[in-house]
Coordinates of N, CA and C in Angstrom, one line a residue:
X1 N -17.9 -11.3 0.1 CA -17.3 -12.5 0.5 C -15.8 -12.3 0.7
X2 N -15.5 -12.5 1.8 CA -13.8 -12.3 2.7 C -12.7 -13.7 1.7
X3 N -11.5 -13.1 1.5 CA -10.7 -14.1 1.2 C -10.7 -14.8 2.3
X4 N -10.0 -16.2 2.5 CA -9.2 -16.7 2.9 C -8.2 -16.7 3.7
X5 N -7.8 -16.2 4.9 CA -6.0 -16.2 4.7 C -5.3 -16.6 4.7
X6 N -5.5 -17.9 5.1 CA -4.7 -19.4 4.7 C -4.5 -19.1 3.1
X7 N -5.2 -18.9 2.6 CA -5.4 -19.3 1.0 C -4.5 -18.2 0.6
X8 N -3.1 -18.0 0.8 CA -2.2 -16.9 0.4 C -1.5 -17.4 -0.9
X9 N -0.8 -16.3 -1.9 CA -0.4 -16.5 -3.3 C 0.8 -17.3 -2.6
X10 N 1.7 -18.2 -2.6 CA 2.7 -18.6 -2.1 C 3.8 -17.8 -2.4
X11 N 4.7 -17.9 -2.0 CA 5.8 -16.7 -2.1 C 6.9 -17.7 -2.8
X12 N 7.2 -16.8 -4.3 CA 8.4 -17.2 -5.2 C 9.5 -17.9 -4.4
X13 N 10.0 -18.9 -5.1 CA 11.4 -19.5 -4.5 C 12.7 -18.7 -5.1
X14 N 13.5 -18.2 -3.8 CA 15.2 -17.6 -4.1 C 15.4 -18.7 -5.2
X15 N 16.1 -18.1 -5.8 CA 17.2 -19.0 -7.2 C 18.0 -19.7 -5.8
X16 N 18.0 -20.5 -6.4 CA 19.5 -21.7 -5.5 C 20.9 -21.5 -5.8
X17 N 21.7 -21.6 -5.2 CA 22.8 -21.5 -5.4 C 23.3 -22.3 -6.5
X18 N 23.0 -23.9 -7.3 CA 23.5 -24.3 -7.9 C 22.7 -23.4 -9.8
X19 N 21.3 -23.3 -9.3 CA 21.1 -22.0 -10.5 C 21.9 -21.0 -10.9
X20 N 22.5 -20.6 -9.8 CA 23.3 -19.3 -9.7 C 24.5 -19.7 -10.5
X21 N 25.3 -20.5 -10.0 CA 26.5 -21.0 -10.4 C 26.5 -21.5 -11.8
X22 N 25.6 -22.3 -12.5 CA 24.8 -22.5 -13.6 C 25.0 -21.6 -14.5
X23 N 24.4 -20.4 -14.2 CA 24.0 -19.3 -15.3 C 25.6 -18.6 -15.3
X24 N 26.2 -17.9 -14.1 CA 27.5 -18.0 -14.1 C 28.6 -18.2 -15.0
X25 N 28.6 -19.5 -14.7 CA 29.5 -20.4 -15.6 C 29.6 -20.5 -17.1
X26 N 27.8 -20.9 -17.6 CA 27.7 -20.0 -18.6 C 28.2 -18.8 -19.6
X27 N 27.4 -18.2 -18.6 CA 28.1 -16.8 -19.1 C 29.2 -16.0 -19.3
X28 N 30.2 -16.8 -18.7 CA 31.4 -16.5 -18.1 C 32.3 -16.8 -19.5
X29 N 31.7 -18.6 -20.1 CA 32.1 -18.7 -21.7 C 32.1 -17.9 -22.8
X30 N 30.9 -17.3 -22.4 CA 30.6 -16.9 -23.6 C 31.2 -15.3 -23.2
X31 N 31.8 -15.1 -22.2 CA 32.0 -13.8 -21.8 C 31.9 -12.8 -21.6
X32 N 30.0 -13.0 -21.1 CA 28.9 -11.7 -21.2 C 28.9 -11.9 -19.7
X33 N 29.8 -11.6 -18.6 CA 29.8 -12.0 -17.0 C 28.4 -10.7 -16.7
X34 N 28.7 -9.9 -17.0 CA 28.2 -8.8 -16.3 C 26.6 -8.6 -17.1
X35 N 26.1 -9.3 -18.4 CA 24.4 -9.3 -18.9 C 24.3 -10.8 -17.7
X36 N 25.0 -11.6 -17.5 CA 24.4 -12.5 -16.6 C 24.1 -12.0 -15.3
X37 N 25.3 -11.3 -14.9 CA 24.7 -10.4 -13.2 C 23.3 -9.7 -13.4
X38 N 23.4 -9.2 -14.4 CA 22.0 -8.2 -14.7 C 20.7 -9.3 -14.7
X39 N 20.9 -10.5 -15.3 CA 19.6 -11.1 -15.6 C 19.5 -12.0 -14.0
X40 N 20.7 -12.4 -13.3 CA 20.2 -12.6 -12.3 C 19.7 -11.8 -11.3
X41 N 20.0 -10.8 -11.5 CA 20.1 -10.0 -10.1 C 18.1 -9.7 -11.0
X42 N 18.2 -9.3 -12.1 CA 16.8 -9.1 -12.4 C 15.7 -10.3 -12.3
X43 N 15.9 -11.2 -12.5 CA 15.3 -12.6 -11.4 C 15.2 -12.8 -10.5
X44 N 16.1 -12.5 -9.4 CA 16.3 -12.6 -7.9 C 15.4 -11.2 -7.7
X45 N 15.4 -10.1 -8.5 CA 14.6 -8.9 -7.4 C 12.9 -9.4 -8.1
X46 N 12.5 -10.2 -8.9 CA 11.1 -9.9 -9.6 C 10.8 -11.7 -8.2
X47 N 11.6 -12.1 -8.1 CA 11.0 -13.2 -7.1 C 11.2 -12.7 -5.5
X48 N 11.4 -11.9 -5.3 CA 11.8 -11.4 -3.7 C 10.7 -10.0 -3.8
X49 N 9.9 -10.0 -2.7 CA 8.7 -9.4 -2.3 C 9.9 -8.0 -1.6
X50 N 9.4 -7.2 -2.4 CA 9.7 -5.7 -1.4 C 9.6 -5.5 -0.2
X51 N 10.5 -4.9 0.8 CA 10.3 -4.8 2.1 C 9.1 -3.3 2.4
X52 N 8.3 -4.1 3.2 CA 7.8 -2.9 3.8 C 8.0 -2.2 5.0
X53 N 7.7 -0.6 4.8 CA 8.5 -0.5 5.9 C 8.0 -0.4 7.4
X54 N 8.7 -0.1 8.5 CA 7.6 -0.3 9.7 C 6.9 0.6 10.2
X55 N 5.9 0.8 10.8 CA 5.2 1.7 11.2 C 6.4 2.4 12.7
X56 N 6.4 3.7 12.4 CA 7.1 4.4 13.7 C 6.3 4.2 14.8
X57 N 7.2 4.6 16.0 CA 6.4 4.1 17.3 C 5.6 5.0 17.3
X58 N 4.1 5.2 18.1 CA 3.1 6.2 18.1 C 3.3 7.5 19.0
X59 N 4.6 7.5 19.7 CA 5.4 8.5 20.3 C 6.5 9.5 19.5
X60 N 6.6 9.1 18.5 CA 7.3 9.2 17.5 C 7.4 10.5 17.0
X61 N 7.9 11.8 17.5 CA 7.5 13.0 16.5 C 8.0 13.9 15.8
X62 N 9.4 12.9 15.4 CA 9.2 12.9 13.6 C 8.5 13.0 12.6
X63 N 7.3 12.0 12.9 CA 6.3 12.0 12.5 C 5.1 12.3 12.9
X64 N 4.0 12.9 11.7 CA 2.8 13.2 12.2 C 1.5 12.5 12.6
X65 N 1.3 12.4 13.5 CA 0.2 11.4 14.3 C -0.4 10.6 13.8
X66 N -1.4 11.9 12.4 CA -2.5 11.5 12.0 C -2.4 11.1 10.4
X67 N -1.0 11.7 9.7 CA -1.2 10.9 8.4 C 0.5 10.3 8.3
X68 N 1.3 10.5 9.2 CA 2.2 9.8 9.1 C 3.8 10.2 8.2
X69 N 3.3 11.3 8.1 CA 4.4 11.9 7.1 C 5.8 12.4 7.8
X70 N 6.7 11.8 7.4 CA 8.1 12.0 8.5 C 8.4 13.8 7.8
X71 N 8.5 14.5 8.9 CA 8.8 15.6 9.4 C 9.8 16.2 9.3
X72 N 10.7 15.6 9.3 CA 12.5 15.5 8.9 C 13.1 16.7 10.5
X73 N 13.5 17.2 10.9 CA 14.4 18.2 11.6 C 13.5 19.4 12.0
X74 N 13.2 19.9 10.7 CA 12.6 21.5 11.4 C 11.5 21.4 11.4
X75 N 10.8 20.4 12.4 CA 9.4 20.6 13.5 C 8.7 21.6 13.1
X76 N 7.9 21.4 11.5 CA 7.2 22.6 11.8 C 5.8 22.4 12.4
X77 N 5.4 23.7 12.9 CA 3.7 23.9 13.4 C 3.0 23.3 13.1
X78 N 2.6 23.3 11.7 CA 1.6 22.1 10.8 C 2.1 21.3 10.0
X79 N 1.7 20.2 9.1 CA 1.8 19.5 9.3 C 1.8 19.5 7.6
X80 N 2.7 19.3 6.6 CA 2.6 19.8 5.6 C 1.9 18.9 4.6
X81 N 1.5 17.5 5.1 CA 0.9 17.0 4.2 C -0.9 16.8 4.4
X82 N -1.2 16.9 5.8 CA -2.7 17.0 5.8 C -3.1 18.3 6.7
X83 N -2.1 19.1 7.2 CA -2.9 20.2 7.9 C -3.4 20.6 9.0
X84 N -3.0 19.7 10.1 CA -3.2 19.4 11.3 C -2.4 20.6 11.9
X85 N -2.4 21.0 13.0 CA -1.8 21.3 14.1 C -0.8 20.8 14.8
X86 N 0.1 20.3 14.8 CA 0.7 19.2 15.3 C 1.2 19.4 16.8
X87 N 1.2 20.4 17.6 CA 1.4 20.5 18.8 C 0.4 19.8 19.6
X88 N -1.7 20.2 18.9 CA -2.5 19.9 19.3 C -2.6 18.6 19.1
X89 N -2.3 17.6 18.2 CA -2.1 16.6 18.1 C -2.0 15.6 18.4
X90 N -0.4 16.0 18.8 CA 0.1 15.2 19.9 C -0.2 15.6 21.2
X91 N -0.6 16.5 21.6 CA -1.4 16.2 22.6 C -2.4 15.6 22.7
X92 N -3.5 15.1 21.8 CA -4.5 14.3 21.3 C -3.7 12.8 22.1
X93 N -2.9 12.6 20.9 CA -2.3 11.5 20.8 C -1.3 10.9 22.2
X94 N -1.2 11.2 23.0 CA -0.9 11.1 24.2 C -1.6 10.9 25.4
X95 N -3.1 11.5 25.1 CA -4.2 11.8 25.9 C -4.8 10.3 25.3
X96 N -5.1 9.9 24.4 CA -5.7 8.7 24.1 C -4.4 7.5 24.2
X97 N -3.2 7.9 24.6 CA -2.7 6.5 24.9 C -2.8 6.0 26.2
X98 N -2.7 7.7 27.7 CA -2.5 7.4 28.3 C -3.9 6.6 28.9
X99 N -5.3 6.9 28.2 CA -6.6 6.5 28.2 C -6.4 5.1 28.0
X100 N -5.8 4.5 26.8 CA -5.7 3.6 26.5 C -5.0 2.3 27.7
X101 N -3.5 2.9 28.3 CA -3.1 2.2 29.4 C -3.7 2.1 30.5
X102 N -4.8 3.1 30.8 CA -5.1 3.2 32.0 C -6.2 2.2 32.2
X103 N -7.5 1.7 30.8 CA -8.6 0.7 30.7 C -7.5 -1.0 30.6
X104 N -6.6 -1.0 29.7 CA -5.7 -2.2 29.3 C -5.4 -2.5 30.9
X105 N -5.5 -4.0 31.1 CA -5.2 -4.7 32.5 C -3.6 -4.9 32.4

């Protein structure tokens, strides 16, 4: 049985600005400025979803076609995290896009 996707966890609310100012001011009395930055900033990062990151373009060859591992500068042969060939590859991978453009209207 498939979730839902409507039926999503709703996403945490940012602290508000007058929260912010709140705890601030507070803390400011009592003169612990900087355990208040820590507990906000530790509130603000446990209610804000991690960015993920984006998929590189599929032309991309920095990276390797087939498991995606960024390559960094020295282009090697293979592919050091799964083994591939990477010249042969991307040639794969170029041969199936241009397949791809040529059926897409």
């Amino acid at each position: 049985m498939g979730r839902d996707k409507t039926s999503r966890r709703p996403e945490k609310p940012r602290p508000d600005l007058q929260e912010i100012v709140e705890v601030l001011a507070a803390a400011s009395l009592r003169g612990s400025l900087r355990e208040a930055e820590r507990a906000l900033l530790k509130r603000f990062l446990q209610r804000e979803p991690r960015p993920r990151p984006g998929r590189p373009s599929p032309l991309d060859e920095r990276f390797c076609p087939v498991c995606m591992l960024h390559l960094g500068e020295s282009r090697p042969e293979v592919c050091p995290g799964c083994g591939v060939v990477l010249e042969v590859a991307w040639a794969e991978r170029r041969r199936l896009l241009r397949r791809r453009k040529s059926v897409e209207p």
